[in-house]
XYZ file of N, CA and C in Angstrom:
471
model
N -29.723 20.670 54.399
C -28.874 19.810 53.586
C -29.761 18.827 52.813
N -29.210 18.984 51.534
C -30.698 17.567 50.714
C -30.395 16.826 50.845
N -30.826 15.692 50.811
C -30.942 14.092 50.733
C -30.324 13.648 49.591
N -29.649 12.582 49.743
C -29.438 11.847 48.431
C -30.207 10.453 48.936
N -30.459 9.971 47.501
C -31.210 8.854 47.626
C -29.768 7.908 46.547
N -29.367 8.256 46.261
C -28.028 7.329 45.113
C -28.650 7.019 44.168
N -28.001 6.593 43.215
C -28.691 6.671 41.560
C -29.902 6.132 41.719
N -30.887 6.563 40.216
C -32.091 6.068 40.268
C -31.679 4.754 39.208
N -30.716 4.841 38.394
C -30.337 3.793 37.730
C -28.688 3.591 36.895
N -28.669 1.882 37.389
C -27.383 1.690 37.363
C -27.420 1.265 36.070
N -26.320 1.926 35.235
C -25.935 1.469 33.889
C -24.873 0.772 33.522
N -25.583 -0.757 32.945
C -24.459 -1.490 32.606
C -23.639 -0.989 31.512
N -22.413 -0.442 31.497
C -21.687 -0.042 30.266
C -20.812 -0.960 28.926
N -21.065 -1.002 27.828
C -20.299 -1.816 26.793
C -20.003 -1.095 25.964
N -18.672 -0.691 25.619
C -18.002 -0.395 24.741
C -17.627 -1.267 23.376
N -17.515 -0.807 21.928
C -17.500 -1.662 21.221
C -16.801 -0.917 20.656
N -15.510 -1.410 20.046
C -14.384 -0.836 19.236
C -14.312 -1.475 17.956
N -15.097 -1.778 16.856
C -14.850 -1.958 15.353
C -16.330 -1.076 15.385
N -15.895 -0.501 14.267
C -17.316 0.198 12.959
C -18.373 -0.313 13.176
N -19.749 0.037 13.555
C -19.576 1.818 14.172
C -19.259 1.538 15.465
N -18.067 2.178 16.098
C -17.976 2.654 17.180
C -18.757 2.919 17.934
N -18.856 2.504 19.850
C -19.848 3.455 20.317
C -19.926 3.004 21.999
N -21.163 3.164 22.133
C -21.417 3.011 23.365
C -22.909 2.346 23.460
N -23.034 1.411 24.608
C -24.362 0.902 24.804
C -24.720 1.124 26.424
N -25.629 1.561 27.080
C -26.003 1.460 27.940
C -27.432 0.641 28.645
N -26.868 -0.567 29.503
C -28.204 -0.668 29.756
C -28.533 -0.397 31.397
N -29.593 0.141 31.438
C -30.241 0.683 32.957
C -30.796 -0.079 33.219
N -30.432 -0.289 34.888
C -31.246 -1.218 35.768
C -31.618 -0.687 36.922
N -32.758 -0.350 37.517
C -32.902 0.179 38.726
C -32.107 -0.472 40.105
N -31.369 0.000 40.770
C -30.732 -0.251 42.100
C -31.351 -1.643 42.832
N -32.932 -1.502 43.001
C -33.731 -2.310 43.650
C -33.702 -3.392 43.443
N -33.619 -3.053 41.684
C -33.805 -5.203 41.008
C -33.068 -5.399 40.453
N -32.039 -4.711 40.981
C -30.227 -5.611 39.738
C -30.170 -6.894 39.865
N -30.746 -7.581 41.378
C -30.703 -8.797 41.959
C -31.647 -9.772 40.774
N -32.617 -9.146 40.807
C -33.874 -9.763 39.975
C -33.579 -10.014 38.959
N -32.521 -8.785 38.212
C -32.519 -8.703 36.333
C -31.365 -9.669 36.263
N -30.543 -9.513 37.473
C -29.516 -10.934 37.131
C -29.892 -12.086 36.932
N -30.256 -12.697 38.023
C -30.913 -14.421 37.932
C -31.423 -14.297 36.690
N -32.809 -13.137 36.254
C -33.171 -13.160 34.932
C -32.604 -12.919 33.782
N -31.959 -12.238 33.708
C -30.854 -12.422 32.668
C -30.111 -13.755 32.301
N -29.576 -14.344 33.616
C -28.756 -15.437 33.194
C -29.588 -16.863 33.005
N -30.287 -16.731 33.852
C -31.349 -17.865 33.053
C -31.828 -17.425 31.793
N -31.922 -16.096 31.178
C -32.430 -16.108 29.383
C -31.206 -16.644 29.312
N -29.737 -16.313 29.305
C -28.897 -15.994 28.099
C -27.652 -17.482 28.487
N -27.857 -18.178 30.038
C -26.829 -19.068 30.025
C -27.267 -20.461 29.178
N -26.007 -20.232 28.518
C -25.748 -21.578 27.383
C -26.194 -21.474 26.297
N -26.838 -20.318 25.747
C -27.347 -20.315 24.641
C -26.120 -19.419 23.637
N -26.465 -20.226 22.174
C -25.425 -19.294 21.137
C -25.990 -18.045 20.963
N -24.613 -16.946 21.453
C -24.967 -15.952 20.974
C -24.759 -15.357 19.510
N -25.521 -15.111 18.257
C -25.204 -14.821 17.182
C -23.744 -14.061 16.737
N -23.126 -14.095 15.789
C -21.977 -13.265 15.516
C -23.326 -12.026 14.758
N -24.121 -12.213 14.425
C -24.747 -10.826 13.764
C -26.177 -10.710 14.273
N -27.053 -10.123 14.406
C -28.269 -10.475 14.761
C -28.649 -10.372 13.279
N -29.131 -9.717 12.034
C -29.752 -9.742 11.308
C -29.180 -11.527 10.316
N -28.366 -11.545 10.473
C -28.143 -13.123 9.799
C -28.464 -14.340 10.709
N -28.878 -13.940 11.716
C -29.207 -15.044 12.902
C -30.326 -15.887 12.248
N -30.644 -17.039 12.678
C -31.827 -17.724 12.321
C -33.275 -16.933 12.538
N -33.770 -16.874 12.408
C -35.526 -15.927 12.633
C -35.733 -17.026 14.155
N -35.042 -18.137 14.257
C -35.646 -18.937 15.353
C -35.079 -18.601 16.441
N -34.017 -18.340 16.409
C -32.714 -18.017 17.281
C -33.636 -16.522 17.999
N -33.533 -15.349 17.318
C -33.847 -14.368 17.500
C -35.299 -14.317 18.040
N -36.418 -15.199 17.779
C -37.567 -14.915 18.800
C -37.304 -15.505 20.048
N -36.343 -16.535 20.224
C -36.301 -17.603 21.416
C -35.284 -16.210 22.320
N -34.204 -15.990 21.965
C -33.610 -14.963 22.525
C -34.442 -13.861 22.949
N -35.535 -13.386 22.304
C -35.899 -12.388 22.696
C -37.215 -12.441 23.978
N -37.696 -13.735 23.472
C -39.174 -14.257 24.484
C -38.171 -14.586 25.262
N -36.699 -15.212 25.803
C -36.059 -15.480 26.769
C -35.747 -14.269 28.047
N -35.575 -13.140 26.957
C -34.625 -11.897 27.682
C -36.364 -10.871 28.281
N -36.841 -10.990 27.678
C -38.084 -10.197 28.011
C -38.681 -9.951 29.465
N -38.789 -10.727 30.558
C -38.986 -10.604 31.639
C -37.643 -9.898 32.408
N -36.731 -9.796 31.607
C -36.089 -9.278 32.971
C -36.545 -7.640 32.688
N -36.042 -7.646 34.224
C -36.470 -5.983 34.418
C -35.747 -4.767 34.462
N -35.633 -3.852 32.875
C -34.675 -3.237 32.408
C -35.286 -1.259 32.991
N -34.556 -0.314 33.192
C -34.790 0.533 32.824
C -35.065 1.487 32.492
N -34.350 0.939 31.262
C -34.078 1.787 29.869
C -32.675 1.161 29.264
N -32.578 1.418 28.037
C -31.731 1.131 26.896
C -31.187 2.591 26.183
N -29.314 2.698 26.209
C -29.327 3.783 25.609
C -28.116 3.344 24.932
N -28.018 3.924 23.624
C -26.878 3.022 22.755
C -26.391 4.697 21.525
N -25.551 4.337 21.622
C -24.719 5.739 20.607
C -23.728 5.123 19.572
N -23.728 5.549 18.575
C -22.503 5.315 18.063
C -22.042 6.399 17.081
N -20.733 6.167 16.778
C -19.796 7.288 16.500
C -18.332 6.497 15.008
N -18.964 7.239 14.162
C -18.562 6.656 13.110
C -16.546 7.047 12.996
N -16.166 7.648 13.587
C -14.736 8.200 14.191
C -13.701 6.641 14.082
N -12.681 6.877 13.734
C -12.254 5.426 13.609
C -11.680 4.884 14.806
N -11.467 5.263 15.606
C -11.363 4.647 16.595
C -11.826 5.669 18.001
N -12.501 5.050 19.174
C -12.955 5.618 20.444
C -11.837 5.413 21.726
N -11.553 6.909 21.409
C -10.301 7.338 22.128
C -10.966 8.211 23.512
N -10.123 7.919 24.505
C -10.674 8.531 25.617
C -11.801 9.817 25.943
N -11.248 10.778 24.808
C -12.129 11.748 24.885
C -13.079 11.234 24.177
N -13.864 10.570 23.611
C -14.793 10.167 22.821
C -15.601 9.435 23.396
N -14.808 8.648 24.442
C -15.398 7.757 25.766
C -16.004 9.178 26.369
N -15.679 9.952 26.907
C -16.016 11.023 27.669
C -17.255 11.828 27.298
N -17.066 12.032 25.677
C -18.597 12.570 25.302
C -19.235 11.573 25.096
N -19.174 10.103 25.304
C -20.397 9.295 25.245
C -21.050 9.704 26.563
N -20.197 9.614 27.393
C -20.725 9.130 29.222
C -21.288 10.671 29.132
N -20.789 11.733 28.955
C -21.797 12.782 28.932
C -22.664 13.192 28.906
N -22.859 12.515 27.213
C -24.367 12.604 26.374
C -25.126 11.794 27.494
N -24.336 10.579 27.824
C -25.347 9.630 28.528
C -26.009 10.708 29.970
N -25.517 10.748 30.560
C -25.486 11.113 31.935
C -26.440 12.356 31.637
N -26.245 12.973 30.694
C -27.326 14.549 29.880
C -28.847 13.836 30.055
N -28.819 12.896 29.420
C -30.364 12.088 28.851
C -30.410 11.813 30.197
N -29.753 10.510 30.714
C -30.217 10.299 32.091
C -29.846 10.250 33.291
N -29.915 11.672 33.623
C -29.396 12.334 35.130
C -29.660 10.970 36.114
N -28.755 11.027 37.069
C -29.169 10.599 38.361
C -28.357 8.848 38.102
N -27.486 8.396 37.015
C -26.996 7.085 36.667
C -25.525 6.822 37.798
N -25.234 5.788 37.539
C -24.245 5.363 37.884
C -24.082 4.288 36.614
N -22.764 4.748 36.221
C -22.208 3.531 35.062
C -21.275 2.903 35.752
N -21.387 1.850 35.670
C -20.572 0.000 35.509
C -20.177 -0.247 34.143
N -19.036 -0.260 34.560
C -18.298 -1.037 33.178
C -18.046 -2.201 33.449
N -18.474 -2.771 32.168
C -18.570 -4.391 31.870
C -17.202 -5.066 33.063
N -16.159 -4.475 32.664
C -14.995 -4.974 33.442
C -14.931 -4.815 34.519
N -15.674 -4.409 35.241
C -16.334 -4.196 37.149
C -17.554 -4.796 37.355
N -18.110 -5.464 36.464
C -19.380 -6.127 36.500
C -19.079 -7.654 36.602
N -17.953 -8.638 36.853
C -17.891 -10.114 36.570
C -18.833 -10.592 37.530
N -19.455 -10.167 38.244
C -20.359 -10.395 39.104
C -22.170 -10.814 38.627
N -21.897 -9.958 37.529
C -23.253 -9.708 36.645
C -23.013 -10.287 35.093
N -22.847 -11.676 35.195
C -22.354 -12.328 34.033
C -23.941 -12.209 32.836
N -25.138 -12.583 33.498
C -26.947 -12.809 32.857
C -27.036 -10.819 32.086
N -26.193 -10.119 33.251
C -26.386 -8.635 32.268
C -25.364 -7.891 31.779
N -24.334 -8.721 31.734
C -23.513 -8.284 30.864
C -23.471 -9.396 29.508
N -24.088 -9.942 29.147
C -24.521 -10.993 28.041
C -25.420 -10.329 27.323
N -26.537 -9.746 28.054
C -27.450 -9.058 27.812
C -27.105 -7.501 27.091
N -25.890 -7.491 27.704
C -25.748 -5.645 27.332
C -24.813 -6.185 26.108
N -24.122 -6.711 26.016
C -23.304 -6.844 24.951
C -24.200 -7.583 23.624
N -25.292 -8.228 24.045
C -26.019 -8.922 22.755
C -27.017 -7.596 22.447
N -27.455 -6.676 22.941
C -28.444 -5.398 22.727
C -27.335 -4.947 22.507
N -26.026 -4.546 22.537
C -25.191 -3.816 21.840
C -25.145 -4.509 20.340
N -24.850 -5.401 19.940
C -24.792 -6.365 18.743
C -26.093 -5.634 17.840
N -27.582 -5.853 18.520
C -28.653 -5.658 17.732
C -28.734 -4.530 17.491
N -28.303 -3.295 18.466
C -28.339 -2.138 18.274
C -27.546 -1.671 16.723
N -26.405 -2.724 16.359
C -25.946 -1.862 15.269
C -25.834 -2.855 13.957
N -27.295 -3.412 14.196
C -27.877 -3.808 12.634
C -28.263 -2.530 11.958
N -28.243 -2.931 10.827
C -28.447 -1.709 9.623
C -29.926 -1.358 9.788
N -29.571 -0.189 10.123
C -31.712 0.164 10.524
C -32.793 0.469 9.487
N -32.063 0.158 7.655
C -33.196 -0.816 7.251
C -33.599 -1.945 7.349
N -32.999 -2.866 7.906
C -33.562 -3.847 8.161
C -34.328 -3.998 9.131
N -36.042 -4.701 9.107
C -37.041 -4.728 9.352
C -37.375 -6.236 10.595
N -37.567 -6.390 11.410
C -37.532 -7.362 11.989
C -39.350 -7.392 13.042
N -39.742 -8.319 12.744
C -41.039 -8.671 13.365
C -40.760 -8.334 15.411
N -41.887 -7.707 15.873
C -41.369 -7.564 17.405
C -40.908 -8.756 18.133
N -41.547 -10.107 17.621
C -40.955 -11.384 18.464
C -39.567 -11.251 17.976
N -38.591 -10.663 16.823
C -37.585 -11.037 16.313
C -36.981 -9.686 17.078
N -37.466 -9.228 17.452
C -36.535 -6.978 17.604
C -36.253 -7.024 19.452
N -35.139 -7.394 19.656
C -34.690 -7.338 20.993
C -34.940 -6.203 21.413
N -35.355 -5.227 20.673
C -35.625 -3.787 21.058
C -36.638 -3.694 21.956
N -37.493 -4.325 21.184
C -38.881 -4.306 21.567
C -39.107 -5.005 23.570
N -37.877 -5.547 23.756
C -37.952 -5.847 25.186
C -38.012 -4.879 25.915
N -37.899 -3.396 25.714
C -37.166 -2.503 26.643
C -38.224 -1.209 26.238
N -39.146 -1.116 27.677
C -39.819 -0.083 27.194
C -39.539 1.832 26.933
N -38.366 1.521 27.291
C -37.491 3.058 27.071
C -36.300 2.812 26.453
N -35.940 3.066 25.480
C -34.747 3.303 24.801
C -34.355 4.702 23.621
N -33.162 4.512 24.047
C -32.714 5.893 22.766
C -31.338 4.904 21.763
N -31.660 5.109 20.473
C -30.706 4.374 19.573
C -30.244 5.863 18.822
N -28.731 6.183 18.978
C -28.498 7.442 17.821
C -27.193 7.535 17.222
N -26.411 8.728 17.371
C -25.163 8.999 16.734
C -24.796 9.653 17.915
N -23.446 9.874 18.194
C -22.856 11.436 18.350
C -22.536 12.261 17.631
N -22.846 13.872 17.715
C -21.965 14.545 17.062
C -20.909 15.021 16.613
């Protein structure tokens, strides 16, 4: 009989329902959800979170990002789906695709997470940056991206 060891990583889930549609995932290993919390909420408690990241101040956006950087993510996986609205089955081929890329997850949805206030701030503000217009160019102190040494940014089909 094999062993299970239980996920190798728990994914915080955020759904976002206006244009583009989609899905954000962020992964946290089992071990240091404890860790990425405290760290999370010490980056992100009390601070304004932007209504856009690319119109944010350039000051705003390095302080946010040198804030969020130590915690310990991972991976980052974010989809979106230009469909006008994300209807159950659409939820279903996100978590798919997701679960395809990275076997072995457990997803948390934001709304089972009030527990994890520092990473669900976190997943919903990397959802925000994720769907700046990807010509726009942002220095790595300014690219929340750049916190997360594994990520996938795409579409669905």
């Amino acid at each position: 009989m094999p062993v299970t060891h239980g996920p190798q990583v728990l994914c915080l889930l955020h759904w976002h329902g206006e244009p583009p549609y989609g899905l954000t995932a962020l992964g946290i290993a089992p071990d240091r959800l404890t860790e990425a919390e405290e760290k999370a909420a010490a980056a992100l408690a009390g601070l304004p979170l932007p209504a856009s990241w690319p119109d944010a101040d350039p000051a705003l956006r390095r302080h946010l990002v040198a804030a969020c950087r130590p915690v310990p993510t991972a991976g980052l996986w974010h989809v979106t789906d230009d469909r006008p609205a994300l209807d159950e089955d659409r939820r279903h081929d996100c978590l798919r695709a997701l679960t395809a890329e990275w076997p072995d997850t457990e997803p948390l949805l934001i709304d089972e997470t009030a527990r994890l206030p520092g990473l669900t701030a976190l997943v919903r503000l990397t959802a925000l940056v994720c769907r700046m217009p990807p010509e726009v160019w942002l220095e790595a102190e300014e690219d929340l991206l750049d916190i997360y040494d594994t990520y996938t940014v795409g579409t669905l089909p």
